[in-house]
mmCIF file of C-alpha atoms in Angstrom:
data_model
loop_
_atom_site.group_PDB
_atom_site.id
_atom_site.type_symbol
_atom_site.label_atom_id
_atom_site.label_comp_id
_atom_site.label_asym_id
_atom_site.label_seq_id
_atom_site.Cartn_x
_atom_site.Cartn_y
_atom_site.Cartn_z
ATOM 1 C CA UNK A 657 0.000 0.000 0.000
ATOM 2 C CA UNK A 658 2.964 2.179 0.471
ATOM 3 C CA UNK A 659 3.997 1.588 -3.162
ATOM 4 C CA UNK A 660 0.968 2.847 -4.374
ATOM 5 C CA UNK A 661 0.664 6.056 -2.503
ATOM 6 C CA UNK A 662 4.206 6.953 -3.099
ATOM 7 C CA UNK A 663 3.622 6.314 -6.880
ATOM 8 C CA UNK A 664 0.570 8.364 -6.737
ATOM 9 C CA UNK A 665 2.070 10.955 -4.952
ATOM 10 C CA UNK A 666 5.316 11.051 -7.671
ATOM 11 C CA UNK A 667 2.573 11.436 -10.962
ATOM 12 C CA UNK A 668 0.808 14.007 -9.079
ATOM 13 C CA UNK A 669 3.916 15.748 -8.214
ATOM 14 C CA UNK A 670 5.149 14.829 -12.167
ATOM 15 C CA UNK A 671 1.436 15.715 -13.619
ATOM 16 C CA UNK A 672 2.062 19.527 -11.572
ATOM 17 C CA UNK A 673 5.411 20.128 -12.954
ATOM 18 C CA UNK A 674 4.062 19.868 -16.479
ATOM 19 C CA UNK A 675 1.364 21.890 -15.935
ATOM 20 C CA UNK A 676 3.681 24.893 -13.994
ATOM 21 C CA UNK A 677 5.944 24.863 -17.248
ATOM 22 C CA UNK A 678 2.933 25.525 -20.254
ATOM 23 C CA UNK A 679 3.428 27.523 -22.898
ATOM 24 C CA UNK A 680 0.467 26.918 -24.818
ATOM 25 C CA UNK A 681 -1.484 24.157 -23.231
ATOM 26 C CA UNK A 682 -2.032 21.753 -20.079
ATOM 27 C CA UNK A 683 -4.710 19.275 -18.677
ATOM 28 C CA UNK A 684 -4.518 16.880 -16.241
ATOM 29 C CA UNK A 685 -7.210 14.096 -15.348
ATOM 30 C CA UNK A 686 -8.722 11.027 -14.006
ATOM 31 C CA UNK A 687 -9.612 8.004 -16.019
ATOM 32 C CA UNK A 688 -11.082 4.913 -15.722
ATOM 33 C CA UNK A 689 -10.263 1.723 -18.004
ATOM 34 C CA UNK A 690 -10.492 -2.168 -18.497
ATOM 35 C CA UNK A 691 -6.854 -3.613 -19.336
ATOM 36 C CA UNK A 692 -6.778 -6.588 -21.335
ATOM 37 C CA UNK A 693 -2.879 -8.370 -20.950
ATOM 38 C CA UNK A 694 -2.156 -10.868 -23.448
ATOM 39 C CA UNK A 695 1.362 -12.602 -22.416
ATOM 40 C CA UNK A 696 2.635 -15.114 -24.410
ATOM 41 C CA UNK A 697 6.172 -17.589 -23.734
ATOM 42 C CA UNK A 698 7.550 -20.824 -24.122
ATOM 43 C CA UNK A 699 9.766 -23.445 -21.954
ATOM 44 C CA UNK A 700 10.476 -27.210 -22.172
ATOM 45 C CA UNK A 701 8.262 -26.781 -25.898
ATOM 46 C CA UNK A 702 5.474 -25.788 -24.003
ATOM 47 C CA UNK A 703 3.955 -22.739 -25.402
ATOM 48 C CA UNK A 704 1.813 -20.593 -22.456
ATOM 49 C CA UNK A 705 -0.283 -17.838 -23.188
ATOM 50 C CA UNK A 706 -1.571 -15.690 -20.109
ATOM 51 C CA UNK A 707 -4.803 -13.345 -20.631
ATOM 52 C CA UNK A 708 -5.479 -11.077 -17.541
ATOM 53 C CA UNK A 709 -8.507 -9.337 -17.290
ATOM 54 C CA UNK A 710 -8.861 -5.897 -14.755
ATOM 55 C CA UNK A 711 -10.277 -2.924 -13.757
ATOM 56 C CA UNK A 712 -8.322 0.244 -13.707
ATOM 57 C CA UNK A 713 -8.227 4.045 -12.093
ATOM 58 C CA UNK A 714 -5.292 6.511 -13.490
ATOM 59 C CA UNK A 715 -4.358 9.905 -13.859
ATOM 60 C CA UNK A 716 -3.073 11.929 -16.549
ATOM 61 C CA UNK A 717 -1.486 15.067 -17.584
ATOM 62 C CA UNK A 718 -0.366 16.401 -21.121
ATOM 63 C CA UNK A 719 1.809 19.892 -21.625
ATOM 64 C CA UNK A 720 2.585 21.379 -25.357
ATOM 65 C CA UNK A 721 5.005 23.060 -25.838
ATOM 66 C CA UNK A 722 3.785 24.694 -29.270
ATOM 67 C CA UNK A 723 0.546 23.780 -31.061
ATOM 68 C CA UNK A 724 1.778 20.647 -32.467
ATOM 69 C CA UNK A 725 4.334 18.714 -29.745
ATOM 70 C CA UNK A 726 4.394 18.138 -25.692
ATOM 71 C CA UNK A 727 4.834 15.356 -23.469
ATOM 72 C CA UNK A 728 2.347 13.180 -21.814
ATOM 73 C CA UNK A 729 1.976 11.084 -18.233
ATOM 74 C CA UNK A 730 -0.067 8.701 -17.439
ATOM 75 C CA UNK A 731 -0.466 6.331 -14.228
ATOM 76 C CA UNK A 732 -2.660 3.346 -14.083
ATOM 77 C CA UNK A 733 -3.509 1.279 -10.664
ATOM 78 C CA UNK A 734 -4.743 -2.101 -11.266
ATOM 79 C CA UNK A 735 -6.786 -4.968 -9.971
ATOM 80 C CA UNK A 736 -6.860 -7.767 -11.782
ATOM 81 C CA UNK A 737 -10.198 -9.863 -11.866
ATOM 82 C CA UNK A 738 -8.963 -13.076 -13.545
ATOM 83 C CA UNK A 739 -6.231 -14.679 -14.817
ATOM 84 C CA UNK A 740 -6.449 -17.303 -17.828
ATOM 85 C CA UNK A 741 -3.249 -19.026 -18.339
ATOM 86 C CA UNK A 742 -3.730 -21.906 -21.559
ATOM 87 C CA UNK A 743 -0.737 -23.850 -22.354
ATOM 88 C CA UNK A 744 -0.212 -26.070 -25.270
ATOM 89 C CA UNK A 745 2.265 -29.322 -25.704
ATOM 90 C CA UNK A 746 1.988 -32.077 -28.508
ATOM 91 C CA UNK A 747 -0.728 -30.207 -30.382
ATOM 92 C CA UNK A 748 -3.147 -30.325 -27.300
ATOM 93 C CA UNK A 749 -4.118 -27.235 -24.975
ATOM 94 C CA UNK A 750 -5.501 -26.923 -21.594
ATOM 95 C CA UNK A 751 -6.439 -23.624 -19.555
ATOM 96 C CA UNK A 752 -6.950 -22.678 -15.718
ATOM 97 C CA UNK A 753 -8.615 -19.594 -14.566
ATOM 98 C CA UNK A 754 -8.210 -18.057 -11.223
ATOM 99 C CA UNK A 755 -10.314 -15.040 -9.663
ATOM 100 C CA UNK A 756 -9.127 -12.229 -7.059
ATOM 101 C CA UNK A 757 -10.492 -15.022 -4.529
ATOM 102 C CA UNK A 758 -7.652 -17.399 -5.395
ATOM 103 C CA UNK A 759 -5.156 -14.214 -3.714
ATOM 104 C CA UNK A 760 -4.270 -12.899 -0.352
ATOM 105 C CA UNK A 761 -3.300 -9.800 -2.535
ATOM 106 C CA UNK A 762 -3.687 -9.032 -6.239
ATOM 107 C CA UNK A 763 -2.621 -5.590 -7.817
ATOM 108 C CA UNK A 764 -0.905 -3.544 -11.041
ATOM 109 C CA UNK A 765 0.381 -0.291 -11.728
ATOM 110 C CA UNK A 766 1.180 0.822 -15.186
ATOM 111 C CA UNK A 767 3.068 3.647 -16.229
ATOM 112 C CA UNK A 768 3.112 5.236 -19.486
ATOM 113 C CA UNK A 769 5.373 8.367 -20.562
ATOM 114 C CA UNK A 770 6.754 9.884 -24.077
ATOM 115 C CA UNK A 771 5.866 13.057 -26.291
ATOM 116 C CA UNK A 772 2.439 14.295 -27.457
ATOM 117 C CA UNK A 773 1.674 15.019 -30.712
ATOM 118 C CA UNK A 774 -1.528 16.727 -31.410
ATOM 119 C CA UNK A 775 -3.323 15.212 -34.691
ATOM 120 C CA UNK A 776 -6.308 17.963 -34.955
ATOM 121 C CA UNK A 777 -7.334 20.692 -32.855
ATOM 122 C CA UNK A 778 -10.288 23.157 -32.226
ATOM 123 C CA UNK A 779 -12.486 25.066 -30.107
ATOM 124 C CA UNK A 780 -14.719 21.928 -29.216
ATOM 125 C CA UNK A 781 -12.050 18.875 -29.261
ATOM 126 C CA UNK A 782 -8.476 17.701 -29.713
ATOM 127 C CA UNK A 783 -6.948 14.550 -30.820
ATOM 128 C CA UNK A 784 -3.535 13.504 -29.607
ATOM 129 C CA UNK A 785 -1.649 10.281 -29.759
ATOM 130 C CA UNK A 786 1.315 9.552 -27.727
ATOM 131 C CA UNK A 787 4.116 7.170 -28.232
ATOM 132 C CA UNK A 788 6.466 6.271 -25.281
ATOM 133 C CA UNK A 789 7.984 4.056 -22.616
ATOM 134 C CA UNK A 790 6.144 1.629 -20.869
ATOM 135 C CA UNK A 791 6.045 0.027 -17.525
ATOM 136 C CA UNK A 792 4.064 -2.753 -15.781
ATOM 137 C CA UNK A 793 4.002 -3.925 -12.518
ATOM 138 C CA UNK A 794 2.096 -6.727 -11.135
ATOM 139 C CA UNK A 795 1.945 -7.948 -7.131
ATOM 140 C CA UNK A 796 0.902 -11.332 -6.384
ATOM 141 C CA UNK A 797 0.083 -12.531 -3.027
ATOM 142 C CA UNK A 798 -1.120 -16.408 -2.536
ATOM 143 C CA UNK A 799 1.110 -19.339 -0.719
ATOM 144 C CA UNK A 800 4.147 -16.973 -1.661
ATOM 145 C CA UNK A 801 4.528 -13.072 -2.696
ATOM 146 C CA UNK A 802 5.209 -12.651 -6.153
ATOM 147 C CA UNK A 803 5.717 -9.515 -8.139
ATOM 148 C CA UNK A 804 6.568 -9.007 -12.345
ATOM 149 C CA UNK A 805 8.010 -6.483 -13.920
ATOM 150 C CA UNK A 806 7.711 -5.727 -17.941
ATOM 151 C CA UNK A 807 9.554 -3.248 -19.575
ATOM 152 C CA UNK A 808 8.689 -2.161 -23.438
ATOM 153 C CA UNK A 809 7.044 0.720 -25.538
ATOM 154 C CA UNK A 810 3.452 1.498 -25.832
ATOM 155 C CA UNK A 811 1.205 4.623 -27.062
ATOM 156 C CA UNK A 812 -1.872 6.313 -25.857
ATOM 157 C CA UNK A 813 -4.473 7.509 -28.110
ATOM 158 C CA UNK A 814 -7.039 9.804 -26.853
ATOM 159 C CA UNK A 815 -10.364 12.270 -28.308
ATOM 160 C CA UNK A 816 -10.802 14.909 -25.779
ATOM 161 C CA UNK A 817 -14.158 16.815 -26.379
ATOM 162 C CA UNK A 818 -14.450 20.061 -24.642
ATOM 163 C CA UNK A 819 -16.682 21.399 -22.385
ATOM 164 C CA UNK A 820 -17.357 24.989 -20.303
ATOM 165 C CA UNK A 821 -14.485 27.005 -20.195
ATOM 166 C CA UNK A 822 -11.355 24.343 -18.538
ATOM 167 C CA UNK A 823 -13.038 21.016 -18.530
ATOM 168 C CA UNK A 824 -12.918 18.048 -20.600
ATOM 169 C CA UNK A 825 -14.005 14.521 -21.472
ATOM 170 C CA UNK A 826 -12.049 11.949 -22.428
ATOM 171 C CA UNK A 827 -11.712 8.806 -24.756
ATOM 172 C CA UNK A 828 -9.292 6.877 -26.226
ATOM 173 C CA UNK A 829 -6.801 4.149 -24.739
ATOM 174 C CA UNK A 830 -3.604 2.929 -24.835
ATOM 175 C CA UNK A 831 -1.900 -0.368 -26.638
ATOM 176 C CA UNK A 832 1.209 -1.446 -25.266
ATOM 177 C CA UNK A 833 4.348 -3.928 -26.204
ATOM 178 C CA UNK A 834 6.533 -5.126 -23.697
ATOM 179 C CA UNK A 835 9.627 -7.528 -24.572
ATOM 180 C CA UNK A 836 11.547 -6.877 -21.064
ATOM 181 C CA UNK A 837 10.516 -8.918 -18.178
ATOM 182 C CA UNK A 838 11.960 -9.965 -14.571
ATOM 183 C CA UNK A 839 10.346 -11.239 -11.445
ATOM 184 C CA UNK A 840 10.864 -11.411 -7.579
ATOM 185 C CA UNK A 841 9.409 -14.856 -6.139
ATOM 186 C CA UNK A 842 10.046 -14.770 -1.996
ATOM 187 C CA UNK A 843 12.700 -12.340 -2.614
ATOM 188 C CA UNK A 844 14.863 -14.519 -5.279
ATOM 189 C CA UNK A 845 14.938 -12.614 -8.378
ATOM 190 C CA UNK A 846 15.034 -14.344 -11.721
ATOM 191 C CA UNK A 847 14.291 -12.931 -15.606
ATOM 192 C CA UNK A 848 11.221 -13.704 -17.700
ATOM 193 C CA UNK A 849 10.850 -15.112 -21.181
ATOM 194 C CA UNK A 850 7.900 -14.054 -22.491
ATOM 195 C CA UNK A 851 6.439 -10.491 -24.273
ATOM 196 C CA UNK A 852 3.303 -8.998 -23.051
ATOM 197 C CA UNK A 853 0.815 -7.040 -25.312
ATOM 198 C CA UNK A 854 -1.465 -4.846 -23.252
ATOM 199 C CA UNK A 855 -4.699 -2.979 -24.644
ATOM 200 C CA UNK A 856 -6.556 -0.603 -22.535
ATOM 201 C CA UNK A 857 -9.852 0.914 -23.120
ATOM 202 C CA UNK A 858 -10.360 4.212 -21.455
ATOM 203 C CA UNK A 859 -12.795 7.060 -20.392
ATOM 204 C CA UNK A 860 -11.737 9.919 -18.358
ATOM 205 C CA UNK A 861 -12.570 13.592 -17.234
ATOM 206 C CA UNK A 862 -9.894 16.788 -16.322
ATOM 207 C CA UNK A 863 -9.244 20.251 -16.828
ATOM 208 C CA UNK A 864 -7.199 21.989 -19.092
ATOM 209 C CA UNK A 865 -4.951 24.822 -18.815
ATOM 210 C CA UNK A 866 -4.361 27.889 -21.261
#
């Protein structure tokens, strides 16, 4: 629980700095999304292919620097609902699913960061896209504590349709590719082989900045 304040804490802190330094736009908000993770690996000619369904709450912000370029922030905290891991060997596949109940402790955070580039603009909406660095983060808690880490590039794509004078709604999502991945299971560290492909639906509100 410490983890996530603290992270909290650093994209709000992040999210403030952008907007302090405008020059010709800021917004920060609050989103809420349904992940989809698709992981897929392979050991001992096995091939294993995790889905993870969750729920998700973030915050954003976005600063341009000019009408056309900026840099965006975005911080996702998840909870996973299930977990659907199928694995196939000699042509034949079996799955397993397993719910929040199945966990002492089950949670995510996802981190996405890179430049904004604005796509259209007007007095009623603005659409952006914005490729970047991604990070995931997943904590695990049943007979032993177990946390993954994936490491990749990703980009958020997102409609944001005006409203009153500073406020905003937003749609859009982000779709993700991670090829880095490591793991701590009871404290012995070890690397993963596998890439994850992440797709995340999203709505959202916030405020924008002139």
């Amino acid at each position: 629980m410490k983890k996530i304040l603290l992270a909290v804490l650093l994209s709000l802190a992040v999210a403030s700095g952008f907007a302090a330094g405008s020059k010709t736009y800021s917004s920060f908000g609050f989103h809420f999304s349904t992940p989809f993770m698709f992981e897929f690996g392979s050991a001992n000619g096995e091939k294993n292919t995790g889905i993870t369904n969750s729920v998700a709450f973030g915050i954003n912000a976005t600063n341009l620097y000019s009408e056309k370029i900026g840099i965006y922030a975005a911080l996702d905290i998840m909870l996973p609902l299930s977990i659907t891991n199928y694995q196939t060997s000699n042509g034949q596949t079996t799955s397993t699913t397993i719910t929040r109940d199945n966990y002492r402790a089950l949670w995510g955070m996802s981190c996405l960061m890179g430049p904004a580039i604005v796509v259209s603009k007007s007095e009623k909406n603005m659409f952006l896209i914005s490729p970047g660095v991604h990070f995931n983060m997943l904590c695990a808690e049943a007979a032993a504590p177990l946390t993954s880490y994936t490491l990749g590039v990703g980009a958020n794509f997102q409609y944001n349709l005006f409203f009153g004078s500073n406020g905003y709604f937003n749609f859009g999502g982000d779709l993700a590719f991670d090829f880095l991945g490591w793991a701590s299971l009871s404290g012995k560290n070890y690397s993963v082989n596998s890439v994850t492909v992440t797709v995340v639906p999203r709505i959202g509100v916030g405020f924008r900045y002139r």
